[in-house]
Coordinates of C-alpha atoms and ligand atoms in Angstrom, one line a residue:
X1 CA 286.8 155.4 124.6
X2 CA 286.5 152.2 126.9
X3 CA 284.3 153.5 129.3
X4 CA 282.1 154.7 126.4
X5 CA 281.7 151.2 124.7
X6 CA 281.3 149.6 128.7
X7 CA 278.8 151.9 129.0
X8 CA 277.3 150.9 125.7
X9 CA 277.2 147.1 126.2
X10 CA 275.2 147.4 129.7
X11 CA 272.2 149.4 128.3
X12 CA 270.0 148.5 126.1
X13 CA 270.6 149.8 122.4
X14 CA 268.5 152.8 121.6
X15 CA 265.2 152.1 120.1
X16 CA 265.3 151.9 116.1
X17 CA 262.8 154.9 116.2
X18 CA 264.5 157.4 118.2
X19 CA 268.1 157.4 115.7
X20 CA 268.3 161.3 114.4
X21 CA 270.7 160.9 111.4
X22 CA 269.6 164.5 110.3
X23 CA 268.5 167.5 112.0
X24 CA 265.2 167.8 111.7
X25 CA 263.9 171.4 110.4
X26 CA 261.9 173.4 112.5
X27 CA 258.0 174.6 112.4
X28 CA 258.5 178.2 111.4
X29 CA 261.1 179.8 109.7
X30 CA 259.8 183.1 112.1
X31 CA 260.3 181.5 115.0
X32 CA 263.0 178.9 115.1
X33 CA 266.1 178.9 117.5
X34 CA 267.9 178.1 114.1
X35 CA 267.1 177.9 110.5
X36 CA 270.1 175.9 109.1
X37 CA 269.6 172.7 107.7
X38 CA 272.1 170.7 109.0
X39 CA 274.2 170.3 112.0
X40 CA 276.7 172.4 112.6
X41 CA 280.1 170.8 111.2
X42 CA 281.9 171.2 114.1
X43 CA 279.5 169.1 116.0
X44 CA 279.6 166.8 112.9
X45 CA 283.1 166.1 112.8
X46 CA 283.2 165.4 116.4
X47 CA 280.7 163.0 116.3
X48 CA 282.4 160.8 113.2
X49 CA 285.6 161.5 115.1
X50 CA 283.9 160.2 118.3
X51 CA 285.2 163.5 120.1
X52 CA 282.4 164.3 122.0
X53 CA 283.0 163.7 125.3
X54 CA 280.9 163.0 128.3
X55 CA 277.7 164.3 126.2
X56 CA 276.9 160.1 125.5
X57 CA 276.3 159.6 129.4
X58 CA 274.5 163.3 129.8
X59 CA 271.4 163.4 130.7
X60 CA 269.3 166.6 129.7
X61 CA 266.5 168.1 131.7
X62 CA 264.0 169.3 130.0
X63 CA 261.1 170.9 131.7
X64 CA 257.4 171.2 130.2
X65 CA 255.3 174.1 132.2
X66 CA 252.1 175.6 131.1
X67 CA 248.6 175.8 132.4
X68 CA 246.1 173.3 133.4
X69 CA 244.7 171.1 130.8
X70 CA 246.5 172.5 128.0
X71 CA 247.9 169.2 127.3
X72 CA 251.1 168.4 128.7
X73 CA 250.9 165.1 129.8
X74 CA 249.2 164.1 126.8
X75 CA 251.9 166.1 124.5
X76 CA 254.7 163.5 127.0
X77 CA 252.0 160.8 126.7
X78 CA 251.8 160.5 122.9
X79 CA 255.7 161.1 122.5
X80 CA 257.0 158.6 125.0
X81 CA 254.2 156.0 125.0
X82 CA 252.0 156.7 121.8
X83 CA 249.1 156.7 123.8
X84 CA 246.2 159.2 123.9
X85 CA 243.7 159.8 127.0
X86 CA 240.6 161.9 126.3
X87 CA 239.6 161.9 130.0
X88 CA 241.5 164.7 132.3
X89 CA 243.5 163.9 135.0
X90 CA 245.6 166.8 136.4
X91 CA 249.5 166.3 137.1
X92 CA 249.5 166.5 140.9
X93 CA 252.9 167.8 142.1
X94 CA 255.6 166.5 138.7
X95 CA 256.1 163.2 136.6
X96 CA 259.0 162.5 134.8
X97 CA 259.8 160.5 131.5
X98 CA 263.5 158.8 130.3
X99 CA 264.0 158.8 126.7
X100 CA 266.9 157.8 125.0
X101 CA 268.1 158.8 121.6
X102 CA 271.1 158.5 119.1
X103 CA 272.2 161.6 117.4
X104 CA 274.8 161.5 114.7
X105 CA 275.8 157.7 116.2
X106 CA 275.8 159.2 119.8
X107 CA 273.9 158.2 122.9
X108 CA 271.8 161.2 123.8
X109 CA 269.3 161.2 126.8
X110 CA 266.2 163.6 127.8
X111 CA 264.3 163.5 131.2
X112 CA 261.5 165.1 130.7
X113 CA 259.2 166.6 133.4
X114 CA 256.4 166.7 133.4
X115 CA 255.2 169.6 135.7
X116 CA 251.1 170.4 136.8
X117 CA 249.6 173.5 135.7
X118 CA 247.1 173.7 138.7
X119 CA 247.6 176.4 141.0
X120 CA 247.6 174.3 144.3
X121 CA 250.4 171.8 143.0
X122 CA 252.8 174.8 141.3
X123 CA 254.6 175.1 144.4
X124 CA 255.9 171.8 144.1
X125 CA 256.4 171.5 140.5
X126 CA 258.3 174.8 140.2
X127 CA 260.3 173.0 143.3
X128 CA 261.5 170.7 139.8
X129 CA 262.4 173.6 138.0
X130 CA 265.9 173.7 138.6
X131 CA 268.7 172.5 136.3
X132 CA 266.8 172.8 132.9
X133 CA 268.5 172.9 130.2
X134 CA 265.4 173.2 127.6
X135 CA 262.5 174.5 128.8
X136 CA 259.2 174.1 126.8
X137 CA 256.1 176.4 127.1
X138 CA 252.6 174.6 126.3
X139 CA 249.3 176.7 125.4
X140 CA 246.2 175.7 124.1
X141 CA 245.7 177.2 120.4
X142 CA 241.9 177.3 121.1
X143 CA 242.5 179.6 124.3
X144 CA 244.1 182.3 124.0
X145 CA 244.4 183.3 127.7
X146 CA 246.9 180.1 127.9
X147 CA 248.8 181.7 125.6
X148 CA 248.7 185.2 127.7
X149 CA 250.3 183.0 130.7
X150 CA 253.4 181.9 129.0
X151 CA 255.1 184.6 129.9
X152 CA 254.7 184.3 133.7
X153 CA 255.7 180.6 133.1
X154 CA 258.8 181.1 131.2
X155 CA 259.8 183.8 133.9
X156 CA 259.0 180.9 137.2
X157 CA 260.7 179.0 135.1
X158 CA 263.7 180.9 134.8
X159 CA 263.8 182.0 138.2
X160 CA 265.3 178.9 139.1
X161 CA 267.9 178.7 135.6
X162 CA 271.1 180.7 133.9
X163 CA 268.5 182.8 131.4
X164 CA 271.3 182.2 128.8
X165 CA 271.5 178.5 129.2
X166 CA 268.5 177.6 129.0
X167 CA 266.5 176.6 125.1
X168 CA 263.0 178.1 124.9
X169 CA 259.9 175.9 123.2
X170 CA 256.7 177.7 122.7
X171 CA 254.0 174.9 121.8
X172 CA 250.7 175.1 120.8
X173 CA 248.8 172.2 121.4
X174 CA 245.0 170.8 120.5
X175 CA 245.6 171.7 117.1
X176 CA 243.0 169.5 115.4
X177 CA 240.2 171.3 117.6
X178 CA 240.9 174.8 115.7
X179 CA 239.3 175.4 112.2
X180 CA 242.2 176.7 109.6
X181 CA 241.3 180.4 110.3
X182 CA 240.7 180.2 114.1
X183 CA 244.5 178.5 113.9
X184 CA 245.7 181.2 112.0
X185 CA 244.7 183.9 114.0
X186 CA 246.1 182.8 117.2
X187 CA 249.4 181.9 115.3
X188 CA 250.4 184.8 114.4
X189 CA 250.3 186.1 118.7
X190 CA 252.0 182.9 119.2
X191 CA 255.0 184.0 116.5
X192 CA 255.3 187.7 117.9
X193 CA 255.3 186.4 121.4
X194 CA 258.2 183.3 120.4
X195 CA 259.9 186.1 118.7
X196 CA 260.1 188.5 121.9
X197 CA 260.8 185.7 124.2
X198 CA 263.5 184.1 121.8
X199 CA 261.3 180.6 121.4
X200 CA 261.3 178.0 118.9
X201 CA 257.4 178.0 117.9
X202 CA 255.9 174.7 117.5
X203 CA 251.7 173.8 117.3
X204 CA 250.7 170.3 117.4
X205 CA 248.0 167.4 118.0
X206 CA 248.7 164.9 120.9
X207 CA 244.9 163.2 120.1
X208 CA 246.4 163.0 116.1
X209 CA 249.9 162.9 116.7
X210 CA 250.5 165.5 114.8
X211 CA 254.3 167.0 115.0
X212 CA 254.7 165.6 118.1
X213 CA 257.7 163.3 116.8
X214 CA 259.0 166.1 115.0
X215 CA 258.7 168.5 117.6
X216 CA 260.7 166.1 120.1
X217 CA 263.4 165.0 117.5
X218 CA 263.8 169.1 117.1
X219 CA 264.7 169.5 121.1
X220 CA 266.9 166.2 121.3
X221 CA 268.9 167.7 118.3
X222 CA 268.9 171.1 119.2
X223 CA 270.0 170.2 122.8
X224 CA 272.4 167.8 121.7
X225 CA 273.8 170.2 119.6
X226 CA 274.5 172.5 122.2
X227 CA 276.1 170.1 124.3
X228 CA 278.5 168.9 122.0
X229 CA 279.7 172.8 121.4
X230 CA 280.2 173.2 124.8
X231 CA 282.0 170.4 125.3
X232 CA 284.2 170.7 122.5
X233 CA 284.8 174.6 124.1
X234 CA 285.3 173.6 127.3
X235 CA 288.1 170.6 126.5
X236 CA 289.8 173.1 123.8
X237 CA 293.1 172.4 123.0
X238 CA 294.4 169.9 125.7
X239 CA 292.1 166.6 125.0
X240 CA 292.3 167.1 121.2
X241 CA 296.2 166.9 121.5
X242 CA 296.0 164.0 123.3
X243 CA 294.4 162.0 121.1
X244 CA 296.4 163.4 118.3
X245 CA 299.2 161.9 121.0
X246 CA 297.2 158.6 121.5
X247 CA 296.4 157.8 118.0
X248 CA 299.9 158.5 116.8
X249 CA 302.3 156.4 118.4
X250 CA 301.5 154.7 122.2
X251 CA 305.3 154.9 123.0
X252 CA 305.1 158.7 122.9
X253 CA 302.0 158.9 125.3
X254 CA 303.8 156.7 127.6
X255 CA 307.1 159.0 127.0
X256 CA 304.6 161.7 127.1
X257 CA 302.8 160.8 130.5
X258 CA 306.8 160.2 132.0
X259 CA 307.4 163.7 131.4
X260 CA 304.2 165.1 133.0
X261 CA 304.8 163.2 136.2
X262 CA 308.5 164.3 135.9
X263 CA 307.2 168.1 135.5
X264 CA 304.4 168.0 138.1
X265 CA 306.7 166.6 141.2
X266 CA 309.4 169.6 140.1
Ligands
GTP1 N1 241.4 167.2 121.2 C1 242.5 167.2 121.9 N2 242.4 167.1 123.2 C2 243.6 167.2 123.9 C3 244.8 167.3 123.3 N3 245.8 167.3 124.2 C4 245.2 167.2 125.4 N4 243.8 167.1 125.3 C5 242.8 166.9 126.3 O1 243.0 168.0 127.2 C6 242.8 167.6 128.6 C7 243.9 168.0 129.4 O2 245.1 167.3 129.0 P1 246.4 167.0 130.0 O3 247.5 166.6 129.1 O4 246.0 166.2 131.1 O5 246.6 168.5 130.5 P2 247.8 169.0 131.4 O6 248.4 170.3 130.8 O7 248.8 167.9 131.7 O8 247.1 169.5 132.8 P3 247.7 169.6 134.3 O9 248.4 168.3 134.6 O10 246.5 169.8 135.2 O11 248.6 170.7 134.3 C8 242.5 166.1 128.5 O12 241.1 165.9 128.6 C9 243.1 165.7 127.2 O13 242.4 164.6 126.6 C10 244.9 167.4 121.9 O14 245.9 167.5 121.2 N5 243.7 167.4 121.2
MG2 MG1 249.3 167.0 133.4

């Protein structure tokens, strides 16, 4: 509890646009990692109950892979600095982003990394790979062989990552370029491929901006999420009885604390 509100006083306070008070929903019910509309309660309670850990100093990696020119700077670009650049310029090797949320009244921080799509620099992006814990997928909706590749992304990208650990994003970008019915046609590939490859399907405009706060808002929460329910597995029993301990009388944690040092030297 100290250390939290230390921590809290030397950096800055999270910007007024990045508090998530309520999960955001996701893009398609047919492809979504999860379709409730709210946080799960257990994650809830442990936020009001301020239970949650080290997940207020975590940092998440998230990894954006895809080919070249699909848009993934531009997708970072017009999340982080609500800017838009029409001319290319390819990622050469990886660039990464800080940004720094609040979810349910809890610091929450993502790194994201931005990775090149170019052939010549994958060696060193995918050298970035490891330690994801959300890994998002970018295709162009107006080119379908992008969409063909995600595959052999997501599998370089796993190479390097626990399969089961890791959140899956399948994004379309360039969406204002596609006419309804082009759009709707390369949609439904995108869905049956989410689907197989256990995505959350998202298709949005970095030039109009487009979903691209919602889609970001979605990975904070959903990786936050996560981290909170691992924590709260991983600590189980013992830390919740201590506070029960702390918060009930501070004589019996120091009576308490006696008799640990008492039973560990026997
Ligand atoms: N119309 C439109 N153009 C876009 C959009 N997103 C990106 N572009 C354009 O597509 C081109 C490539 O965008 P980048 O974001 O640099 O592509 P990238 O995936 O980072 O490419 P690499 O770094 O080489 O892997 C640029 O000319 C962008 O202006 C979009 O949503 N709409
Ligand atoms: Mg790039």
């Amino acid at each position: 509890m100290s250390v939290r509100i230390s921590a809290m006083s030397v950096l800055p306070p999270v910007r007024r646009d990045r508090v998530i008070a309520q999960l955001p929903q996701c893009f398609r019910k047919e492809a979504a990692i999860h379709t409730k509309n709210d946080f799960n309660n257990k994650v809830k309670t442990a936020c009001q109950e301020q239970r949650t850990g080290t997940v207020g100093f975590k940092i998440s990696k998230v990894i954006v892979v895809g080919d070249l020119a699909v848009g993934k700077t531009c997708l970072i670009n017009r999340f982080c600095k609500d800017t838009f650049d029409k001319n290319y310029k390819a990622t050469i090797g990886v660039d990464f982003e800080m940004e720094r949320f609040e979810v349910l009244g809890v610091p929450f921080s993502l790194q994201l990394w931005d990775t090149a799509g170019q052939e010549r620099f994958k060696c060193i992006a995918s050298t970035y790979y490891r330690g994801a814990q959300v890994v998002i997928i970018v295709f162009d909706v107006n080119d379908i062989a992008s969409l063909d590749h995600a595959r052999q992304w997501l599998e370089d990208a796993l190479k390097e990552n626990d399969p089961t650990a890791v959140q899956l994003f399948l994004v379309g970008t360039k969406k204002d370029l596609s006419s309804p019915a082009q759009y709707s046609q390369i949609e439904q590939d995108a869905l049956k491929l989410a689907n197989e490859i256990q995505a959350e399907y998202w298709a949005v405009s970095s030039l109009t901006g487009e979903n691209v706060r919602e889609f970001f808002f979605r990975v904070a929460s959903l990786a936050f999420e996560t981290n909170v329910l691992a924590e709260l597995e991983k600590s189980g029993s013992r830390q919740i009885g201590d506070v029960v301990r702390i918060n009930s009388n501070s004589n019996n944690l120091y009576a308490a604390s006696k008799k640990k040092q008492s039973n560990c030297c026997q």
